[in-house]
Amino acid sequence: MRALCWNGVNDLRVESVPDPEIVNPHDVILRVTSSTTCGSDLHFINGYLPTMREGDVIGHEFMGEVVEVGPEVRKVRKGERVVVPSFICCGSCWYCTHDLWSLCDNTHPKPQLQEKLLGYPTAGIYGYTHAFGGYAGAHAQYVRVPHGDVDCFKVPEGLRDEQVLFLSDAGPTGFMGADFCNIQRGDTVAVWGAGGVGLMAMHGAYLLGAEKVIAIDCVPERLRMAREHAGAETIDFSKVDDVVEALKAMTGGRGPDACIEAVGMEATGFGLEYAYDRVKQFLRLESDRGEALRQAIVACRKGGTLAVLGVYGLIDKFPMGVLMNKGITLRAAQQHGQKYVPRLLEYVQRGELDLSYLATHRMPLEEAPRGYEMFKTKSDGCVRVMFTP
Amino acid sequence: MEFDPQNLVSSVRSKFSNGKSHQSESQSSALQNVGSKERIVSALIGSFMMARGLRHGLIRGAVMEFIGGALLHRAVGGHCKLYKTLGINTASGQGEKSKSEPVEIDASLTIQKSPEELYRTFSDPEKLGQITGGWAQVQQGSGDQMTWSLRMPWGKNIEWKTRMIEERPGELLRWETAGGGLSNQGRLELRPAAAGRGTEAKLSLSYVPPFGALGQRVAHWMQPLTRSVAQTALRRLQSLAETGEVPSLLHNPSGRESTHTTH
């Protein structure tokens, strides 16, 4: 089959690789119908996340048609159209049964790679480094989905791929961020980053009852999307002197009740702090550029909530004292997708959520390296590229 | 960094003793026992091993990752648990003699199944084969005897037989060597965890290393690795008991087996 492979820093190629096979009794094989770029992929494409190997098939946000099922698969049937969360979950361990899906105990084939750093291993992910399991990714014609009955969600009749595709990762990740904020009537929620995850966090905040949502970014098309599709007020941080002051001005001096960080370890900024982070990260003295995260901590109102959705390494210069003195509740996780996908599918069916506008560009899988280049440079107004194998 | 009341006491004392410099030196050297040159070498070798480890299969890869990670860890912190255990200190040049004793390791994991079910899974030779599948083969012999074979990195197998010496269903399994290469004892203890949290499983292994004093040193050096093997066995027991399968990367598609085509 054809698949998009990582061959080194900034070296992606579409190659012919062996087809996946049923390995374990609960496995399902999908023929991928659509997959999409995710900002978190850029971290290992740019060389900031270790444990990739030459030849790894990447991609973790996808949907497809079931073409083969293992002997122990009971619910999922051949021919069904399904969407699959990017974290592989067993559905039986303590974490899965407590809706903490991305912490699943039973889907990491190489737990020793994580144990030293995290203390305990997490669930595995498709196509996202060997530290996260080493599974082949989904920018391919076919993909093996372990625990098919748990991880495949049937797509209701009449929905198009672009309406459903983003429920694989950006949708549940963003919605989880809003869910973490424990939104009360009258709350203002500020969201850093207006990419796929950030935009979904804005939709989520409104769906969960926020009074006002404020988006912070510097890309004009993305800020326009935040206004037009997600109904947010916007701050272009390249145009204001001080984001924190701007947020105060927009919230009667209180500050946002909750802040959602949807940026991650390669934040962009313009000041001295950005230059400092940039140099340190380039020299590999730190793994993260954390300007957005630090800003969110300062901007958040006293006693507010901060939800971190961006991917980080071992960040330094983390303002713990600010967090502590302001009594901020910090929530963070990789997506617990299996908890949210059924609910999000209902929103989509009822017409209350339509993320198809995220797919600003579409191309065949064969052109995926060009697609990732556009996505990375955010050229031509690119928010997400949708690939068709 | 480990908390050591002795260090705390000595550091408090040094603050009240006219600030004699040799005391604070001796305190820092109690924590750091790897010399600076050695730390640089550790960092280089550790990074290299972690990068190379990814290219190898489950066992060799895991071994390289583990050793690489440990080397990086000691390079960053300047503290080596192994050196502490052996009483070696290349930071200050001081050292103590190591003691010889049988090697004991254990690992624990909480699993969402009853002690009885875990006991049955572990006693089933076929499933035990899956649990140890990554590093050792197990075959049921006559009666309660089992034959184990461990493939060594240099290609030769070490074989030994074990027999059960205690079986308390749902609580305890204990076995010991009944002949062969490696004299060892093992036990699996199972007990219910609090408030519906499943079962706490503890796997303990102890063995007398071969080749006398040299073997003793090697065994001590290998201790973190053998512990990791025990931990892996428990994780496989967990996955098998909770889901009926062990996570696998068999036939995992990648460009490493492909004919490269340009794009």
XYZ file of C-alpha atoms in Angstrom:
652
model
C 0.000 0.000 0.000
C 0.999 3.658 -0.240
C 1.773 5.524 2.974
C 3.358 8.759 4.171
C 6.666 7.970 5.897
C 8.931 10.051 8.148
C 12.541 9.682 7.035
C 14.238 12.333 9.145
C 13.764 15.924 10.252
C 11.665 17.707 7.588
C 11.879 14.661 5.314
C 8.471 13.134 4.537
C 7.938 10.825 1.560
C 5.057 8.780 0.218
C 6.304 5.220 -0.150
C 5.122 1.700 -0.855
C 4.994 -0.271 2.399
C 3.544 -3.672 3.364
C -0.207 -3.821 4.096
C -1.257 -4.149 7.746
C -2.586 -7.502 8.942
C -4.853 -8.703 11.733
C -2.431 -9.477 14.568
C -4.544 -9.632 17.712
C -8.073 -11.071 18.024
C -9.771 -7.678 18.583
C -8.049 -5.989 15.613
C -9.880 -4.347 12.738
C -8.380 -3.256 9.401
C -9.707 -0.017 7.905
C -9.463 1.236 4.372
C -8.714 4.883 5.157
C -11.082 7.224 3.304
C -9.767 10.508 4.778
C -6.965 11.624 7.075
C -5.696 15.034 8.135
C -2.614 16.928 9.293
C -2.347 17.703 13.008
C -0.215 20.436 14.558
C 1.259 17.949 17.000
C 2.872 16.118 14.030
C 4.965 19.220 13.366
C 6.866 18.684 16.634
C 8.522 15.473 15.392
C 8.675 16.638 11.752
C 10.707 19.617 13.038
C 12.775 17.319 15.230
C 11.647 18.379 18.719
C 9.997 15.104 19.732
C 12.424 12.174 19.853
C 11.957 8.429 19.247
C 10.975 8.507 15.583
C 12.596 5.980 13.237
C 13.255 6.324 9.521
C 10.378 4.741 7.639
C 7.699 5.280 10.305
C 4.226 5.729 8.819
C 2.713 8.875 10.380
C -0.811 10.259 10.814
C -3.296 9.848 13.665
C -6.473 11.725 12.678
C -8.532 9.615 10.295
C -11.660 7.722 9.340
C -12.432 4.877 7.004
C -14.329 1.763 6.057
C -13.950 -1.542 7.891
C -12.550 -4.157 5.496
C -11.441 -6.913 7.866
C -12.242 -7.900 11.465
C -10.406 -10.152 13.932
C -12.000 -13.321 15.382
C -13.009 -11.680 18.693
C -14.592 -8.533 17.205
C -18.296 -8.515 18.113
C -19.823 -5.116 17.282
C -18.002 -3.701 14.299
C -18.931 -5.124 10.897
C -17.233 -5.195 7.521
C -18.355 -2.343 5.278
C -19.178 0.045 8.155
C -17.951 3.637 7.947
C -16.225 4.577 11.181
C -14.243 7.376 12.802
C -11.417 6.422 15.204
C -9.886 8.501 18.048
C -6.121 8.847 17.770
C -5.435 7.143 21.115
C -5.669 3.356 21.111
C -7.700 2.181 24.117
C -8.648 -1.245 25.451
C -11.931 -0.331 27.150
C -11.276 -2.721 30.054
C -8.524 -1.315 32.269
C -9.093 0.959 35.292
C -8.343 4.092 33.261
C -10.685 3.267 30.362
C -13.493 2.338 32.739
C -12.991 5.702 34.498
C -13.191 7.712 31.234
C -9.455 8.488 31.331
C -8.980 6.852 27.957
C -5.629 8.276 26.832
C -4.112 6.776 29.995
C -5.084 3.217 28.996
C -2.852 0.548 30.543
C -3.016 -2.047 27.779
C -2.145 -0.555 24.401
C 1.511 0.486 24.667
C 3.766 -2.193 23.175
C 6.950 -0.465 24.429
C 6.026 0.906 27.873
C 9.665 0.957 29.015
C 10.274 3.885 26.629
C 7.904 6.076 28.636
C 8.267 4.696 32.118
C 11.599 6.385 32.850
C 10.281 9.823 31.880
C 6.608 9.722 32.918
C 6.763 7.213 35.749
C 3.952 5.206 34.143
C 3.196 4.514 30.475
C 0.184 5.999 28.618
C -1.928 4.566 25.818
C -0.421 4.128 22.362
C -1.124 6.462 19.412
C -1.173 5.770 15.680
C 1.890 7.104 13.873
C 3.219 9.268 16.679
C 6.731 8.292 17.835
C 7.893 5.068 19.468
C 7.618 6.656 22.907
C 3.869 6.569 22.172
C 3.827 2.957 21.028
C 5.360 2.888 17.552
C 2.101 1.909 15.819
C 1.930 2.577 12.067
C -0.013 5.742 11.289
C -3.063 6.445 9.181
C -1.767 8.598 6.323
C -1.988 5.370 4.366
C -4.418 3.305 2.335
C -4.996 0.888 5.213
C -4.508 0.958 8.964
C -4.773 -1.642 11.734
C -7.059 -0.553 14.588
C -6.536 -2.643 17.760
C -9.585 -3.103 20.023
C -11.901 -2.330 17.104
C -15.112 -2.666 19.129
C -13.928 -0.013 21.583
C -12.219 2.410 19.207
C -14.373 2.430 16.049
C -17.387 4.784 16.130
C -19.994 4.206 13.435
C -20.688 7.276 11.304
C -24.424 8.051 11.056
C -25.994 7.980 7.591
C -25.873 11.128 5.540
C -22.743 12.738 7.027
C -19.827 13.561 4.750
C -16.205 12.704 5.598
C -15.214 16.328 6.242
C -18.023 16.697 8.796
C -16.778 13.693 10.766
C -13.018 13.452 10.159
C -12.063 16.010 12.822
C -13.945 14.065 15.499
C -10.942 11.728 15.422
C -8.707 14.172 17.302
C -9.159 17.960 17.032
C -12.858 17.675 17.967
C -12.617 15.658 21.184
C -9.339 17.324 22.205
C -10.812 20.816 21.940
C -14.095 19.821 23.514
C -12.263 18.179 26.415
C -10.450 21.488 27.014
C -13.801 23.240 27.367
C -15.118 20.413 29.536
C -12.093 20.818 31.852
C -13.097 24.456 32.449
C -16.230 23.555 34.418
C -17.995 26.440 32.674
C -20.601 28.341 34.714
C -23.269 30.812 33.523
C -21.693 34.115 32.543
C -18.172 32.721 32.159
C -15.645 34.117 29.708
C -13.254 31.603 28.188
C -10.009 32.647 26.457
C -8.447 30.261 23.953
C -4.793 30.520 22.850
C -4.347 29.150 19.329
C -7.037 29.180 16.627
C -6.011 25.991 14.837
C -8.256 22.939 14.645
C -8.063 22.150 18.375
C -8.415 25.786 19.501
C -11.403 26.431 17.232
C -13.082 23.298 18.555
C -12.375 24.436 22.121
C -14.248 27.663 21.274
C -17.236 25.727 19.891
C -17.085 23.493 22.964
C -17.057 26.450 25.355
C -20.237 27.845 23.795
C -21.883 24.394 23.666
C -21.176 24.079 27.403
C -22.705 27.470 28.207
C -19.954 30.114 28.085
C -21.125 33.712 27.821
C -18.133 34.928 25.829
C -15.169 33.310 24.074
C -11.989 35.204 23.190
C -9.487 33.803 20.673
C -5.788 34.747 20.724
C -3.689 34.123 17.602
C -1.716 36.088 15.011
C -2.811 34.465 11.737
C -5.497 36.649 10.110
C -7.424 33.789 8.414
C -7.562 31.857 11.659
C -8.806 34.845 13.629
C -11.433 35.368 10.935
C -12.536 31.715 11.333
C -12.719 32.175 15.100
C -15.046 35.143 14.590
C -17.155 33.811 11.745
C -17.438 30.106 12.549
C -16.891 29.928 16.306
C -18.475 33.274 17.266
C -15.426 34.379 19.269
C -14.059 37.857 19.888
C -10.423 37.979 18.839
C -7.038 39.365 19.871
C -4.240 39.507 17.287
C -1.235 39.271 19.613
C 1.051 40.694 16.930
C -0.999 43.896 16.992
C -1.418 44.532 20.734
C 1.241 45.590 23.213
C 0.115 43.305 25.967
C -2.293 40.398 25.610
C -2.988 40.302 29.351
C -4.043 43.976 29.383
C -6.173 43.426 26.263
C -7.951 40.541 27.991
C -8.544 42.641 31.100
C -10.054 45.376 28.966
C -12.425 42.853 27.380
C -13.529 41.331 30.699
C -14.203 44.381 32.851
C -10.812 43.948 34.519
C -11.662 40.486 35.927
C -9.722 38.416 33.445
C -11.042 35.283 31.747
C -12.647 32.732 34.097
C -10.983 29.949 32.184
C -8.071 29.758 29.746
C -7.485 27.026 27.207
C -4.006 26.610 25.801
C -4.102 24.992 22.335
C -0.635 25.921 21.083
C 2.081 23.643 22.470
C 5.840 23.583 22.485
C 6.502 25.668 19.374
C 4.695 28.847 20.293
C 5.274 31.991 18.245
C 5.801 35.393 19.805
C 7.475 38.688 19.073
C 9.292 39.871 22.189
C 12.512 39.182 24.024
C 11.024 36.144 25.749
C 10.293 34.574 22.363
C 13.865 35.191 21.186
C 15.202 33.643 24.387
C 13.031 30.535 23.956
C 13.847 30.258 20.277
C 17.607 30.270 20.878
C 17.412 27.846 23.781
C 15.232 25.427 21.840
C 17.482 25.649 18.779
C 20.497 24.774 20.924
C 18.432 21.950 22.466
C 18.907 23.511 25.912
C 15.155 23.343 26.370
C 12.560 21.292 24.563
C 9.788 23.867 24.561
C 8.961 27.417 23.649
C 6.258 28.110 26.167
C 5.221 31.718 25.715
C 1.501 31.028 25.180
C 1.341 28.863 28.273
C 3.045 31.459 30.483
C 0.784 34.186 29.140
C -2.345 32.133 29.874
C -1.248 31.614 33.481
C -0.797 35.348 34.025
C -3.989 36.292 32.166
C -6.283 33.842 33.969
C -8.433 35.405 36.694
C -7.679 34.539 40.325
C -9.090 31.127 41.182
C -9.740 30.388 37.510
C -9.044 27.279 35.478
C -6.299 26.627 32.944
C -6.724 23.729 30.517
C -3.550 22.696 28.683
C -4.112 20.880 25.379
C -0.826 21.719 23.648
C 1.923 19.109 23.486
C 4.932 19.838 25.689
C 8.187 18.206 26.700
C 9.927 19.062 29.963
C 9.359 22.808 29.867
C 11.599 25.088 31.905
C 10.803 28.590 33.177
C 7.319 27.492 34.222
C 5.782 30.168 36.503
C 4.668 27.834 39.284
C 4.552 30.692 41.766
C 1.996 32.568 39.679
C -0.160 29.492 39.344
C 0.047 28.785 43.067
C -0.484 32.300 44.406
C -3.478 32.854 42.144
C -5.020 29.546 43.144
C -5.440 28.428 39.546
C -6.762 24.955 38.802
C -4.591 23.301 36.168
C -6.158 20.590 34.025
C -4.312 18.780 31.277
C -4.531 15.598 29.267
C -4.138 14.022 25.916
C -7.582 13.521 24.442
C -9.988 11.107 26.130
C -11.618 10.746 22.715
C -13.735 7.662 23.400
C -15.574 9.656 26.082
C -16.521 12.530 23.764
C -16.955 11.134 20.226
C -20.552 9.842 20.673
C -21.643 13.217 22.079
C -19.881 15.143 19.313
C -21.467 12.917 16.646
C -24.866 13.888 18.082
C -23.998 17.596 17.863
C -22.951 17.081 14.239
C -26.124 15.163 13.407
C -28.294 17.867 14.964
C -26.435 20.512 12.978
C -25.048 22.187 16.131
C -21.444 21.509 15.157
C -19.868 21.501 11.714
C -16.077 21.434 11.570
C -15.862 20.878 7.815
C -14.563 24.445 7.398
C -11.271 23.343 9.007
C -10.438 21.459 5.788
C -9.107 24.472 3.923
C -7.136 22.261 1.533
C -7.682 18.806 0.043
C -5.267 16.668 -1.887
C -4.514 13.050 -2.716
C -2.252 11.217 -0.255
C 0.462 11.154 -2.924
C 0.880 14.917 -2.403
C 1.015 14.731 1.392
C 4.599 16.079 1.750
C 3.497 19.249 -0.057
C 0.393 19.362 2.135
C 2.455 19.220 5.324
C 4.734 21.981 4.009
C 1.707 24.237 3.439
C 0.286 23.312 6.831
C 3.560 24.023 8.588
C 4.108 27.409 6.943
C 0.375 28.229 7.225
C 0.613 29.402 3.601
C -2.457 30.078 1.476
C -4.620 30.333 4.588
C -4.016 26.671 5.410
C -5.649 25.438 8.635
C -5.918 21.718 7.917
C -5.112 19.610 4.857
C -7.376 16.645 4.215
C -5.785 13.689 2.399
C -7.577 11.080 0.320
C -5.557 7.887 -0.166
C 17.225 13.163 44.180
C 16.775 10.861 47.102
C 15.876 12.282 50.488
C 18.517 11.441 52.980
C 18.043 12.575 56.588
C 21.797 12.193 57.149
C 22.516 14.774 54.474
C 19.932 17.137 55.861
C 21.459 16.882 59.319
C 24.979 17.411 58.020
C 23.901 20.349 55.870
C 22.164 21.989 58.812
C 25.227 21.353 60.939
C 27.570 22.861 58.375
C 25.516 26.063 58.446
C 26.251 26.372 62.163
C 29.907 25.423 62.093
C 31.716 28.561 60.936
C 31.088 27.604 57.325
C 34.006 25.211 56.979
C 34.173 24.554 53.275
C 35.178 20.883 53.377
C 31.896 19.996 55.067
C 29.708 21.354 52.328
C 31.968 19.633 49.813
C 31.494 16.321 51.495
C 27.753 16.865 51.439
C 27.608 17.527 47.713
C 29.844 14.561 47.024
C 27.414 12.387 48.982
C 24.843 13.139 46.295
C 27.137 13.222 43.280
C 29.234 10.167 42.754
C 30.029 10.377 39.042
C 33.012 12.455 37.903
C 32.515 15.187 35.303
C 34.467 13.490 32.491
C 32.552 10.313 33.082
C 29.281 12.267 32.974
C 30.090 13.615 29.523
C 30.976 10.129 28.271
C 27.766 8.775 29.865
C 25.702 11.436 28.100
C 27.260 10.656 24.722
C 26.944 6.884 25.013
C 23.455 7.151 26.551
C 22.129 9.343 23.727
C 23.685 7.068 21.138
C 22.186 3.928 22.699
C 18.729 5.475 22.994
C 18.827 6.494 19.338
C 20.138 3.108 18.185
C 17.854 1.131 20.485
C 14.863 2.118 18.369
C 16.294 0.178 15.445
C 16.262 -3.104 17.272
C 13.529 -5.542 18.145
C 11.564 -5.796 21.362
C 14.186 -7.262 23.664
C 17.438 -5.847 22.296
C 15.740 -2.512 21.711
C 14.343 -2.448 25.231
C 17.704 -3.349 26.740
C 19.456 -0.601 24.789
C 16.764 1.957 25.610
C 16.957 1.080 29.252
C 20.726 1.253 29.534
C 20.838 4.388 27.378
C 18.211 6.061 29.560
C 20.057 5.143 32.749
C 23.322 6.544 31.371
C 21.637 9.815 30.406
C 20.013 10.010 33.797
C 23.340 9.663 35.660
C 24.988 12.096 33.243
C 22.426 14.781 34.013
C 22.240 14.247 37.756
C 25.805 13.178 38.416
C 24.374 10.534 40.704
C 24.484 6.833 39.899
C 22.390 4.452 41.984
C 24.478 1.536 40.790
C 27.672 3.219 41.982
C 25.964 3.989 45.268
C 24.986 0.339 45.635
C 28.501 -0.808 44.782
C 30.064 1.926 46.897
C 31.962 3.444 43.965
C 32.507 7.186 43.733
C 34.365 8.654 40.775
C 33.429 12.214 41.751
C 35.584 12.213 44.890
C 37.682 9.124 44.297
C 36.400 7.422 47.432
C 34.975 3.907 47.336
C 33.859 1.028 49.496
C 33.983 -2.684 48.885
C 30.840 -4.348 47.589
C 29.085 -7.046 49.572
C 28.223 -10.395 48.005
C 24.633 -11.557 48.374
C 21.928 -13.234 46.255
C 20.223 -10.864 43.863
C 16.600 -10.090 44.673
C 14.247 -8.109 42.491
C 10.560 -7.422 42.580
C 7.899 -5.554 40.628
C 4.285 -4.693 41.454
C 1.228 -3.844 39.396
C -2.481 -3.400 40.133
C -4.674 -5.370 37.737
C -8.464 -5.145 37.238
C -9.198 -8.850 37.762
C -9.811 -10.967 40.808
C -6.864 -12.723 42.466
C -8.425 -16.050 41.457
C -8.562 -15.121 37.769
C -4.980 -13.869 37.779
C -3.873 -17.028 39.525
C -5.521 -19.121 36.798
C -3.977 -17.025 34.006
C -0.498 -17.309 35.495
C -0.846 -21.059 36.107
C -1.908 -21.744 32.511
C 1.317 -22.811 30.709
C 0.104 -21.451 27.377
C -0.645 -18.036 28.856
C 2.546 -18.065 30.908
C 4.307 -18.564 27.571
C 2.677 -15.353 26.310
C 3.557 -13.501 29.515
C 7.226 -14.398 29.250
C 7.103 -14.578 25.439
C 9.334 -11.576 24.963
C 12.362 -12.913 26.748
C 11.985 -16.576 27.776
C 10.243 -19.695 26.523
C 8.399 -21.887 29.000
C 7.452 -25.497 28.458
C 5.376 -27.694 30.716
C 7.404 -30.726 31.773
C 6.298 -33.766 33.746
C 4.177 -33.110 36.845
C 4.561 -29.555 38.132
C 7.922 -29.092 36.459
C 8.549 -26.474 33.792
C 11.493 -25.928 31.488
C 12.595 -22.351 30.894
C 14.947 -21.203 28.212
C 16.420 -17.759 28.010
C 18.001 -16.591 24.780
C 21.119 -14.582 25.478
C 22.210 -11.656 23.308
C 25.205 -13.651 22.044
C 22.867 -16.337 20.662
C 23.236 -19.184 23.166
C 20.362 -20.369 25.322
C 20.450 -20.766 29.071
C 18.048 -23.494 30.172
C 16.784 -24.500 33.567
C 13.930 -26.387 35.157
C 11.642 -25.183 37.922
C 9.109 -26.865 40.138
C 6.285 -25.412 42.190
C 6.984 -25.477 45.896
C 3.878 -23.671 47.091
C 0.481 -23.196 45.478
C -2.243 -21.279 47.325
C -4.977 -20.590 44.729
C -5.820 -16.903 44.493
C -2.961 -15.942 46.824
C 0.475 -17.249 46.123
C 2.598 -19.210 43.702
C 6.176 -20.078 44.642
C 8.697 -21.970 42.537
C 12.386 -22.844 42.588
C 15.005 -24.328 40.317
C 14.985 -28.073 39.963
C 18.166 -28.248 37.927
C 19.907 -26.443 35.090
C 21.914 -23.293 34.507
C 20.536 -20.603 36.752
C 19.714 -21.265 40.397
C 16.697 -19.143 41.236
C 13.492 -18.755 43.195
C 10.353 -16.860 42.324
C 7.009 -15.955 43.798
C 3.826 -14.302 42.644
C 1.762 -12.780 45.449
C -1.815 -11.683 44.819
C -3.997 -9.681 47.149
C -7.172 -7.641 46.671
C -6.576 -3.878 46.374
C -8.701 -1.397 48.320
C -12.213 -0.423 47.241
C -12.618 -2.280 43.973
C -9.237 -1.329 42.565
C -8.590 -4.899 41.461
C -5.678 -7.023 42.574
C -2.184 -6.040 43.614
C 0.194 -8.470 41.964
C 3.785 -8.683 43.154
C 6.356 -10.697 41.270
C 9.605 -11.440 43.135
C 12.619 -13.200 41.717
C 15.870 -14.049 43.422
C 18.866 -15.836 42.018
C 22.434 -16.641 42.864
C 24.569 -15.309 40.036
C 27.008 -17.763 38.423
C 30.803 -17.190 38.083
C 31.447 -16.171 41.697
C 32.517 -12.633 42.530
C 32.584 -11.450 38.913
C 29.066 -12.790 38.305
C 27.985 -11.040 41.484
C 29.126 -7.698 40.098
C 27.551 -8.277 36.723
C 24.293 -9.306 38.410
C 24.234 -6.157 40.493
C 24.919 -4.162 37.391
C 22.055 -5.942 35.597
C 19.612 -5.439 38.480
C 17.619 -2.560 36.953
C 17.330 -4.565 33.753
C 16.095 -7.718 35.444
C 13.595 -5.585 37.330
C 12.386 -4.191 34.037
C 11.953 -7.749 32.759
C 9.802 -8.575 35.810
C 7.772 -5.399 35.270
C 7.231 -6.305 31.610
C 6.037 -9.783 32.606
C 3.476 -8.212 34.960
C 2.294 -5.799 32.266
C 1.780 -8.699 29.887
C -0.123 -10.581 32.576
C -2.281 -7.478 33.021
C -3.055 -7.032 29.318
C -3.765 -10.729 28.852
C -6.054 -10.892 31.895
C -7.884 -7.606 31.251
C -8.212 -7.720 27.459
C -7.319 -11.244 26.314
C -4.379 -9.996 24.241
C -0.928 -8.455 24.558
C -0.279 -5.206 22.613
C 1.823 -6.016 19.572
C 3.671 -4.395 16.691
C 3.881 -7.581 14.640
C 3.564 -6.907 10.872
C 3.539 -3.173 11.627
C 3.802 -1.441 8.235
C 6.801 0.855 7.752
C 9.055 2.168 5.019
C 11.895 0.124 6.471
C 10.677 -2.947 4.593
C 9.608 -1.104 1.472
C 10.946 -0.507 -1.981
C 11.524 3.232 -1.890
C 9.692 5.216 -4.490
C 10.380 8.838 -5.057
C 8.068 11.616 -4.213
